[in-house]
Short mmCIF file of C-alpha atoms (C1' of nucleotides) in Angstrom, two decimals:
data_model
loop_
_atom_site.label_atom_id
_atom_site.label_comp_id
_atom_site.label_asym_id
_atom_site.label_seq_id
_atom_site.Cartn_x
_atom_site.Cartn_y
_atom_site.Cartn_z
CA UNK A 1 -9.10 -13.59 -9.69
CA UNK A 2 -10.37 -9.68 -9.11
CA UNK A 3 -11.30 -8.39 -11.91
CA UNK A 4 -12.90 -5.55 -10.06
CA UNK A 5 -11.63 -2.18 -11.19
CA UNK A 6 -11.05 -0.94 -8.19
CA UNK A 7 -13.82 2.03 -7.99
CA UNK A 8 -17.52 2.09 -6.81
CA UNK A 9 -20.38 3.85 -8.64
CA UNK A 10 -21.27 5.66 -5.31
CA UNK A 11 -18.07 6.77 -4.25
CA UNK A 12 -15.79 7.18 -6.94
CA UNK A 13 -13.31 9.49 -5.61
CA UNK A 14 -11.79 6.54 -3.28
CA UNK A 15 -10.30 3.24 -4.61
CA UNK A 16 -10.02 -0.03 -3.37
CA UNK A 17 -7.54 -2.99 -3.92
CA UNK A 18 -6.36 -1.10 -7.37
CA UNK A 19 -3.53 1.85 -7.64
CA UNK A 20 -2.86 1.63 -11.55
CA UNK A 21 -5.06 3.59 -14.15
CA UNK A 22 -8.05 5.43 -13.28
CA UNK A 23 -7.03 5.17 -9.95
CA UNK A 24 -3.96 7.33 -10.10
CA UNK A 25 -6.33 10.15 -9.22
CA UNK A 26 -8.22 9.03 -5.79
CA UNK A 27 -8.28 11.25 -3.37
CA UNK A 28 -8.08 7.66 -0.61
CA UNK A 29 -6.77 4.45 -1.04
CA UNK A 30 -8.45 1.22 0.66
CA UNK A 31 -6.50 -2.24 0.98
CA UNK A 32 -8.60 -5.38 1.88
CA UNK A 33 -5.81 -7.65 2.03
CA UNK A 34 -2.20 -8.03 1.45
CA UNK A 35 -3.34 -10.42 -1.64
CA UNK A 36 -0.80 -9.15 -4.53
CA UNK A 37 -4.25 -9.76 -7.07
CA UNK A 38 -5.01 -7.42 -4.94
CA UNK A 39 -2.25 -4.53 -4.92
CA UNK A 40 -1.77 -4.34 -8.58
CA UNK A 41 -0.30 -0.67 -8.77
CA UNK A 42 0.82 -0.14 -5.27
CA UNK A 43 4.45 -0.07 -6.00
CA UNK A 44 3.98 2.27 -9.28
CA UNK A 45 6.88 4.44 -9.91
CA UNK A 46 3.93 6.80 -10.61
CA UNK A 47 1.85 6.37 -7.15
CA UNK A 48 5.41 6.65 -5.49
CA UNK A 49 5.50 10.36 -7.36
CA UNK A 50 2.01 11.34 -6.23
CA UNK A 51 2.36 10.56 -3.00
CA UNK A 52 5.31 12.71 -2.68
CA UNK A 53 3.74 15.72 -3.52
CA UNK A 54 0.41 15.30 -1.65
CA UNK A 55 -0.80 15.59 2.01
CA UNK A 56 -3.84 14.19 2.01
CA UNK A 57 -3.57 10.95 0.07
CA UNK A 58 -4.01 8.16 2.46
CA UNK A 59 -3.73 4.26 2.28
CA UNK A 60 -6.45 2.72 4.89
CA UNK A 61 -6.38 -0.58 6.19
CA UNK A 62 -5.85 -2.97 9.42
CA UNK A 63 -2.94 -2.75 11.16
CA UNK A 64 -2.26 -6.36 10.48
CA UNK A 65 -2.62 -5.46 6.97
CA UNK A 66 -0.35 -2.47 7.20
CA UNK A 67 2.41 -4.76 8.84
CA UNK A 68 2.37 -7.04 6.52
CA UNK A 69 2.53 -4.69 3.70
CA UNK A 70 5.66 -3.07 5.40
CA UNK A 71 7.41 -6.40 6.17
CA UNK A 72 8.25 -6.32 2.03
CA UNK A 73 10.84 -3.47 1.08
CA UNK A 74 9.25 -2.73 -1.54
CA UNK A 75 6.10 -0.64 -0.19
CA UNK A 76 8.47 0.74 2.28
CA UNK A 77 7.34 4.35 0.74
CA UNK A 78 4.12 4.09 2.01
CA UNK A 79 4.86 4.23 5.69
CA UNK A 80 4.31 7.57 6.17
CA UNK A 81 0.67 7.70 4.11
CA UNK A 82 -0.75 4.58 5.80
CA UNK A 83 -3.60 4.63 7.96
CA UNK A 84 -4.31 1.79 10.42
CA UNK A 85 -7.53 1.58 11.24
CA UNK A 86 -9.45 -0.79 14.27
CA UNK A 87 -11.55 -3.37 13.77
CA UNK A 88 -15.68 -2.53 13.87
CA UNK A 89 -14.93 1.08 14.97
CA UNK A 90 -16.48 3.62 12.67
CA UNK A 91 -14.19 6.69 11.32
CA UNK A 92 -14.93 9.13 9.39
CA UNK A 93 -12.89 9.92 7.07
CA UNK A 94 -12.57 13.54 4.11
CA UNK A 95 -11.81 13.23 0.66
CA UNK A 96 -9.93 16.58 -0.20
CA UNK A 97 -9.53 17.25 -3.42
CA UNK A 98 -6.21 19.17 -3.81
CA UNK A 99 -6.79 21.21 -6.77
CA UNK A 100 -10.27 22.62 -5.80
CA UNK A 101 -10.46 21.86 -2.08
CA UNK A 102 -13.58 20.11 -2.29
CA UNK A 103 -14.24 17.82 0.60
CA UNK A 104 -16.56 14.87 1.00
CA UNK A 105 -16.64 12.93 4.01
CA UNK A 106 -17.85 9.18 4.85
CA UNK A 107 -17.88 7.35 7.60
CA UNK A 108 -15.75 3.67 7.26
CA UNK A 109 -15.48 0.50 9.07
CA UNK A 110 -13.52 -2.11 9.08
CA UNK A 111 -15.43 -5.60 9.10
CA UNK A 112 -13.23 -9.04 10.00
CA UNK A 113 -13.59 -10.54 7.05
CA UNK A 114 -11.61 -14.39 7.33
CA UNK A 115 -9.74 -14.31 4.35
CA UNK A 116 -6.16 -14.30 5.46
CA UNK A 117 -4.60 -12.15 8.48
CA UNK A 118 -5.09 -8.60 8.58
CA UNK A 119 -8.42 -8.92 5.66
CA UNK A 120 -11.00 -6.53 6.11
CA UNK A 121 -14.27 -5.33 4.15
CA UNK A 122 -15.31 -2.19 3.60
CA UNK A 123 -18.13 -1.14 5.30
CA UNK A 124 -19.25 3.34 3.43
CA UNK A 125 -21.60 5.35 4.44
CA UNK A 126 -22.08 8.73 3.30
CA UNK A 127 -24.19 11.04 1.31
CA UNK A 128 -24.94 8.26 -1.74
CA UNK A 129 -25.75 5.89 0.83
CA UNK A 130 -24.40 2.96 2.65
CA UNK A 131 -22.56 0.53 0.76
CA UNK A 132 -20.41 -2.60 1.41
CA UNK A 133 -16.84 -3.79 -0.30
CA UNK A 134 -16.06 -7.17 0.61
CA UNK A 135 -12.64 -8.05 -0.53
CA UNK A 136 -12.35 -11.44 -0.31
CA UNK A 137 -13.87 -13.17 2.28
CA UNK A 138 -15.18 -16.55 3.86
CA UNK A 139 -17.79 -16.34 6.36
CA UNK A 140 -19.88 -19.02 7.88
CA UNK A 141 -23.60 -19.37 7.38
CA UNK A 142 -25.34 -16.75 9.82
CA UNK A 143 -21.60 -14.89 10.60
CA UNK A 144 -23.39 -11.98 9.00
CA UNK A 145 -26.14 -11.61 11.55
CA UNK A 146 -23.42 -11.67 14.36
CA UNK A 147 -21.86 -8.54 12.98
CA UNK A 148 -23.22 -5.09 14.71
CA UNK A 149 -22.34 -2.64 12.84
CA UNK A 150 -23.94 -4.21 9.96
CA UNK A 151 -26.88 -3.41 12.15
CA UNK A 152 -29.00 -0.10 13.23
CA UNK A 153 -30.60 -0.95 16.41
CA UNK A 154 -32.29 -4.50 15.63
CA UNK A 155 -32.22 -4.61 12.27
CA UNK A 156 -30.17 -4.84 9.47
CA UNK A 157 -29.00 -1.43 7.94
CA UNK A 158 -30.87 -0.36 3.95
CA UNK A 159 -27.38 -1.36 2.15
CA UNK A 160 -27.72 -0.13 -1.54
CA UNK A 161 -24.73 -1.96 -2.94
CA UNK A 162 -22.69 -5.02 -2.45
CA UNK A 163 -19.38 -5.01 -4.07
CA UNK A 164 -18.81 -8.68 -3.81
CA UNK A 165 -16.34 -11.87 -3.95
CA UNK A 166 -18.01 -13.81 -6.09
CA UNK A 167 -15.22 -16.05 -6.88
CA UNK A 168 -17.21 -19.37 -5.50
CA UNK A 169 -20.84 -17.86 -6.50
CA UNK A 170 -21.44 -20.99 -8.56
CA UNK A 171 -24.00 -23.60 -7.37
CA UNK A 172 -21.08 -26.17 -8.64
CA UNK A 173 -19.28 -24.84 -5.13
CA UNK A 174 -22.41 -25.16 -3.66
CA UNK A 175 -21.05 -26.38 0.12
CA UNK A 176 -17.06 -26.32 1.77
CA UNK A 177 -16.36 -28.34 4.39
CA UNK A 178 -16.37 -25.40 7.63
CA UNK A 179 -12.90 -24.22 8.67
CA UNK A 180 -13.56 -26.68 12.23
CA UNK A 181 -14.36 -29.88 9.94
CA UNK A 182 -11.31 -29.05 7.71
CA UNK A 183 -8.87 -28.47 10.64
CA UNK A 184 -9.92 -31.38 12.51
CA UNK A 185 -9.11 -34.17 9.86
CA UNK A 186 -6.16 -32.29 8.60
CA UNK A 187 -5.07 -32.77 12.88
CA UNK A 188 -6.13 -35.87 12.36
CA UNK A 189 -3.78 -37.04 9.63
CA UNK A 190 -0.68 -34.95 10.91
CA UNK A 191 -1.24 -37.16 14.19
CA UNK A 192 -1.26 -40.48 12.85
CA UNK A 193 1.97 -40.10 11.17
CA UNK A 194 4.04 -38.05 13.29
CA UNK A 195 3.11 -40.21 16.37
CA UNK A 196 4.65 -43.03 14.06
CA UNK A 197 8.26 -41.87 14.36
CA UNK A 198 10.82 -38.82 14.77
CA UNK A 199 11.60 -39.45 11.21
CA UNK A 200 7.86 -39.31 10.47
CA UNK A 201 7.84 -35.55 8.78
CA UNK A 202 4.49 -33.61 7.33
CA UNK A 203 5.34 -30.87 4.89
CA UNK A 204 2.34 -28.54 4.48
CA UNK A 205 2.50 -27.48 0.63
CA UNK A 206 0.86 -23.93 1.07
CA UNK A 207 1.05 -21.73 -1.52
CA UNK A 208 3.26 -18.19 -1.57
CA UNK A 209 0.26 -16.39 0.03
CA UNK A 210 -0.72 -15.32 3.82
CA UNK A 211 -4.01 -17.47 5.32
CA UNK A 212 -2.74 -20.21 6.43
CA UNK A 213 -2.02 -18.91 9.69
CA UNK A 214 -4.38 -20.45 11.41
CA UNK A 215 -3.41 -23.77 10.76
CA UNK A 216 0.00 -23.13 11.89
CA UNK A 217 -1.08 -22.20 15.24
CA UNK A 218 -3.95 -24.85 15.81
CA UNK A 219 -1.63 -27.54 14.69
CA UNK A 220 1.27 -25.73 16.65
CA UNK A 221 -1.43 -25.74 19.72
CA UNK A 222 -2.37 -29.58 19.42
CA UNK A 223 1.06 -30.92 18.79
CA UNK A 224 3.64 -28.43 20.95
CA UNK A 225 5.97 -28.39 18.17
CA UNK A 226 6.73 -25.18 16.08
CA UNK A 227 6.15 -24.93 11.92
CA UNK A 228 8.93 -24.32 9.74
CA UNK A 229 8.60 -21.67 7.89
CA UNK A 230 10.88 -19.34 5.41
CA UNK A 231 10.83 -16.32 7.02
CA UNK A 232 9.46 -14.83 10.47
CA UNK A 233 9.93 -11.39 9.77
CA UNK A 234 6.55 -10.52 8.62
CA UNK A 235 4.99 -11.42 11.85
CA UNK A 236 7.87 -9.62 14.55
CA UNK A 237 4.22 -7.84 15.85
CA UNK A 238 2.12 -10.39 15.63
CA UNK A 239 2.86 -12.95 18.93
CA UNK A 240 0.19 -14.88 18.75
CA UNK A 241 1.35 -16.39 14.95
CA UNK A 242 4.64 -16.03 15.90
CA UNK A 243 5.19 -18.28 18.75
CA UNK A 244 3.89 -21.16 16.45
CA UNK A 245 6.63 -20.63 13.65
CA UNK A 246 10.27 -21.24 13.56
CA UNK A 247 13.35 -20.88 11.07
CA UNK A 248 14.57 -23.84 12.93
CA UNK A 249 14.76 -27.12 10.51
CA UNK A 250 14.23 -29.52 13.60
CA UNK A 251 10.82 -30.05 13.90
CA UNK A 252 8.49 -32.95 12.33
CA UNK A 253 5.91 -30.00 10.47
CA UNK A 254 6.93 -28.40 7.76
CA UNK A 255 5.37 -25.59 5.46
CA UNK A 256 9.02 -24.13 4.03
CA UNK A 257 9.09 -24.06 0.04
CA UNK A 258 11.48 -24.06 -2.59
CA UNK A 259 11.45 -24.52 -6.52
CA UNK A 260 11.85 -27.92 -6.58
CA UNK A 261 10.15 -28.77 -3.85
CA UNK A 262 8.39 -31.91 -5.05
CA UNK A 263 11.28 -33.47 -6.14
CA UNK A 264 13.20 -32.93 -2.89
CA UNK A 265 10.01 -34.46 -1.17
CA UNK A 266 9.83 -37.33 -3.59
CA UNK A 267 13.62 -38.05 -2.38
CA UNK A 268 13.00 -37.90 1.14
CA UNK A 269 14.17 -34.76 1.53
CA UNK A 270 12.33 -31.28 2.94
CA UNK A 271 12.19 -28.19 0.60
CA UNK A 272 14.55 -26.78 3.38
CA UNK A 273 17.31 -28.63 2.76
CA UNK A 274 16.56 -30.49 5.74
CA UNK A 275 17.29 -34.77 6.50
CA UNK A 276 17.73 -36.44 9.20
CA UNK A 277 20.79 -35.64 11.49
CA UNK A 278 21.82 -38.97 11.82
CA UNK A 279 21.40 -40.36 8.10
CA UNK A 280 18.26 -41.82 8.39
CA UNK A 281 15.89 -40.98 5.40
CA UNK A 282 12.78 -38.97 6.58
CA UNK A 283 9.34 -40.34 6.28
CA UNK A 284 7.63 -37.45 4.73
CA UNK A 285 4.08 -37.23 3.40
CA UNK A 286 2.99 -34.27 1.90
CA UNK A 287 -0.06 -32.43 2.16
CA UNK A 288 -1.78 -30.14 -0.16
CA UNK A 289 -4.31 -27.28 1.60
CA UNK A 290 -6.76 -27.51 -1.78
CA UNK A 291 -10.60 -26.39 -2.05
CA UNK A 292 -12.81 -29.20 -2.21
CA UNK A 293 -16.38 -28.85 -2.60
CA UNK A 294 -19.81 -30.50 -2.86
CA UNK A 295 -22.64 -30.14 -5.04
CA UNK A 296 -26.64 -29.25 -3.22
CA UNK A 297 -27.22 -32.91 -3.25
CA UNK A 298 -23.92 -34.42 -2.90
CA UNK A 299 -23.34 -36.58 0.43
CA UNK A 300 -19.80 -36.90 -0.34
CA UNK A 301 -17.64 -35.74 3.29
CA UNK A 302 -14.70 -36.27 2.08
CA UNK A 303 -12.12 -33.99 2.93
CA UNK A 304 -8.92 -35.54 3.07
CA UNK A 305 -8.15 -37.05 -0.65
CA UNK A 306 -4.99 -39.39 -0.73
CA UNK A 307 -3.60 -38.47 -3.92
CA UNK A 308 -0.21 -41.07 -3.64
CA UNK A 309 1.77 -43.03 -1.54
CA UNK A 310 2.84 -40.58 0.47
CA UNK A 311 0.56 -37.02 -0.69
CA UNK A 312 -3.01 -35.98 -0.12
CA UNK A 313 -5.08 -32.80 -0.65
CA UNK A 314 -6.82 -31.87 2.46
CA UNK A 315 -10.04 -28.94 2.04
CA UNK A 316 -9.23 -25.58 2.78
CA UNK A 317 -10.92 -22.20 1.71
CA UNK A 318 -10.05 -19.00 1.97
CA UNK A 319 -13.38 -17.98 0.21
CA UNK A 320 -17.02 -18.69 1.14
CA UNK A 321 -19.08 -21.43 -1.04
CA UNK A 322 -21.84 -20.72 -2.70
CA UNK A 323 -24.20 -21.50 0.28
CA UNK A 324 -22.59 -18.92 2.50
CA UNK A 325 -22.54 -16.23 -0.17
CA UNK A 326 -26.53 -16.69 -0.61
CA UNK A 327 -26.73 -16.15 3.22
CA UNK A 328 -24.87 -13.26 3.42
CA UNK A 329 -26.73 -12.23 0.50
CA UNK A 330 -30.59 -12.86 1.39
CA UNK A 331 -29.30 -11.54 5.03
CA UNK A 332 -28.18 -8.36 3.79
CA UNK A 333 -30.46 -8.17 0.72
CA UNK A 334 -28.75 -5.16 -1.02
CA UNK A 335 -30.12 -3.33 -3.80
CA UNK A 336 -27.72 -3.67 -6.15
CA UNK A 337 -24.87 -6.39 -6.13
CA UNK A 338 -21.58 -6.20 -8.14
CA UNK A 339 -19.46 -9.46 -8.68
CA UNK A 340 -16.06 -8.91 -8.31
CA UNK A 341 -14.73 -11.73 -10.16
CA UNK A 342 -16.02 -13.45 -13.32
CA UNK A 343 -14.86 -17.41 -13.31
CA UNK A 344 -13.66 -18.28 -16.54
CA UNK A 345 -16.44 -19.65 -18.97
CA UNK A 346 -19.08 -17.46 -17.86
CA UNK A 347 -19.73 -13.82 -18.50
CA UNK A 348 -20.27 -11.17 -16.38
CA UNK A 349 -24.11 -11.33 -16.85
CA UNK A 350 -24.04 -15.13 -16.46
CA UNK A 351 -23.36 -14.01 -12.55
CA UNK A 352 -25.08 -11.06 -12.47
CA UNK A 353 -28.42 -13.44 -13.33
CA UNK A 354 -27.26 -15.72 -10.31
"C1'" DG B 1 18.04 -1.26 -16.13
"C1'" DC B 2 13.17 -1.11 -15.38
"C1'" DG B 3 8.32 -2.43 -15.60
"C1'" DA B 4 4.67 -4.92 -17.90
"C1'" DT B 5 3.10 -9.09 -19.82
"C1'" DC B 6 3.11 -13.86 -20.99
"C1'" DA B 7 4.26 -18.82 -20.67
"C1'" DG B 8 4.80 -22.40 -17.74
"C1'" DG B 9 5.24 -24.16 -13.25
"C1'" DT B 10 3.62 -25.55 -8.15
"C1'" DC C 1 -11.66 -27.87 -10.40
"C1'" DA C 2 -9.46 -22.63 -8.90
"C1'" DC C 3 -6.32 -20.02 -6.15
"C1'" DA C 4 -2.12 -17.08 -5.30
"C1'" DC C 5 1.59 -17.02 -6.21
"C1'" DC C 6 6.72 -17.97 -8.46
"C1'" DT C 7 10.45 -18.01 -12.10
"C1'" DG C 8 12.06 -17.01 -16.54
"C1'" DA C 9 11.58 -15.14 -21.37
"C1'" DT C 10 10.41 -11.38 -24.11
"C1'" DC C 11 9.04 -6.77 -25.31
"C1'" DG C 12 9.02 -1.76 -25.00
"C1'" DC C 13 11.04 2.23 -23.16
#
DNA sequence: GCGATCAGGT
DNA sequence: CACACCTGATCGC
């Protein structure tokens, strides 16, 4: 989880990814991702106030990002302060301070950065140098050389600081299956069984939390069926997610959710509510989107785990393993490098040494 | 009645 | 394992 505070030590006047405290007073506001670890603050009775009285204060971030955020009521009071911003297309951007006037400007862009839909880091330059806010992200082994505007003519730009997801920088999570390997076997086991039967039903048990996307469409792509899903509302903009999802219980994948959803799935019936139309008790087998991960030397491939009769755990990452974080690393090879998130048990100079 | 925090859950 | 939530209880205002 972020524990990162949501200012950098170049560039303190802007915050990222944290709207309580300290950061009451920024002059900008940055969101990575619509994570909520991520937005702690952002519906403050107190933020809501500020923003009232100011014309300057700004929220930055993708325009997935921004839809998303506005899909939930509850940030509805932003609309008018948000600033979408493209993808890889540098802006530049003035702090004003209101009291004084003061201005500062920096130039920011947006970097894809495969956490969830809409995720972006944080690429700053300005006059305390050029410095890089990841979010969270997962990015392949040599995605980082692929990027241009982490680049000034052939080369790699003098970065001074990384402000970095760290939460897999652990040589225990030394390699994760890639997105392709994951995909494939999960396709793999939805085909077996729902080629079985019409009563043979998969219920994707994804957590309360945007990026798994992707795996709705590529499954909705292989199998021309439609995921069931609680609510489409959130993606009315987004077509290409969209057209993969449904509110209609009649279709063999699921990835609705309710409370007790493992006891309706133990009984044969979906966390929608859903059984067959004609009495017939569904097949279903669950299956759990989980991190798995493999030591340096461990030739373990695994990544579908049957975990029951009828549930498995198949790999799935929304952050990078260790591997890919060292190659974005020794790629980049900042200055300075801040973790963003401490795992429990170690310290923050345990990962700071790493 | 609200937000913040914690316990306990998936 | 760790993640990104959720619900419900309790506390303080």
């Amino acid at each position: 989880m972020s524990s990162f505070a949501g200012r950098m030590k170049e560039y303190p006047n802007m915050s990222l990814d944290r709207f309580d405290r300290e950061n009451l007073h920024a002059r900008a506001y940055f969101l990575s991702h619509c994570h909520k670890d991520h937005m702690k603050g952002l519906k403050g009775p107190l933020l809501k106030r500020k923003l009232k009285f100011s014309l300057t204060v700004k929220l930055y971030c993708s325009f997935v990002t921004k839809e998303l955020l506005l899909s939930n009521p509850k940030y509805a009071f932003w609309e008018d302060h948000i600033v979408a911003l493209e993808l890889e297309s540098p802006t530049l951007i003035t702090l004003i301070d209101e009291a004084s006037g003061e201005r500062e400007e920096l130039v920011v862009t947006l970097l894809p950065a495969g956490h969830c839909p809409g995720s972006v880091m944080f690429l700053v330059e300005g006059a305390q140098g050029t410095v890089l806010y990841t979010g969270d992200f997962r990015l392949a082994k040599g995605d980082s050389s692929r990027i241009e505007l982490l680049h000034s003519g052939s080369r790699v730009k003098d970065i001074k600081s990384v402000y970095l997801d760290s939460t897999f920088y652990d040589p225990r999570f030394y390699q994760i299956p890639s997105r392709e390997t994951c995909l494939h076997a999960i396709r793999g086991l939805v085909q077996d069984w729902i080629s079985r039967s019409v009563y043979h039903t998969v219920w994707l048990n994804c957590k309360a939390a945007y990026g798994y996307e992707y795996l709705f469409t590529n499954l909705g792509n292989e199998f021309h069926t439609q995921i069931h899903v609680k609510s489409l509302d959130m993606f009315k903009k987004m077509p290409e997610i969209l057209s993969h999802v449904t509110t209609d219980r009649a279709t063999q994948i699921h990835a609705c959710r309710h409370p007790k959803e493992e006891e309706f799935v133990r009984g044969s019936r979906l966390p929608c509510g859903s059984s067959a139309s004609d009495g017939t008790p569904l097949k279903i087998i669950s299956i759990k989107p989980s991190t798995i991960w493999f030591g340096e030397r461990t030739q373990r491939t695994e990544v579908i785990v049957r975990t029951g009769a009828s549930s498995y755990r198949a790999c799935f990452s929304f952050h990078s393993s260790y591997s890919e974080i060292k190659d974005f690393l020794s790629y980049l090879q900042p200055i300075n490098i801040y973790p963003s998130v401490i795992p429990i048990g170690r310290t923050h100079a345990d990962v700071t040494e790493l």
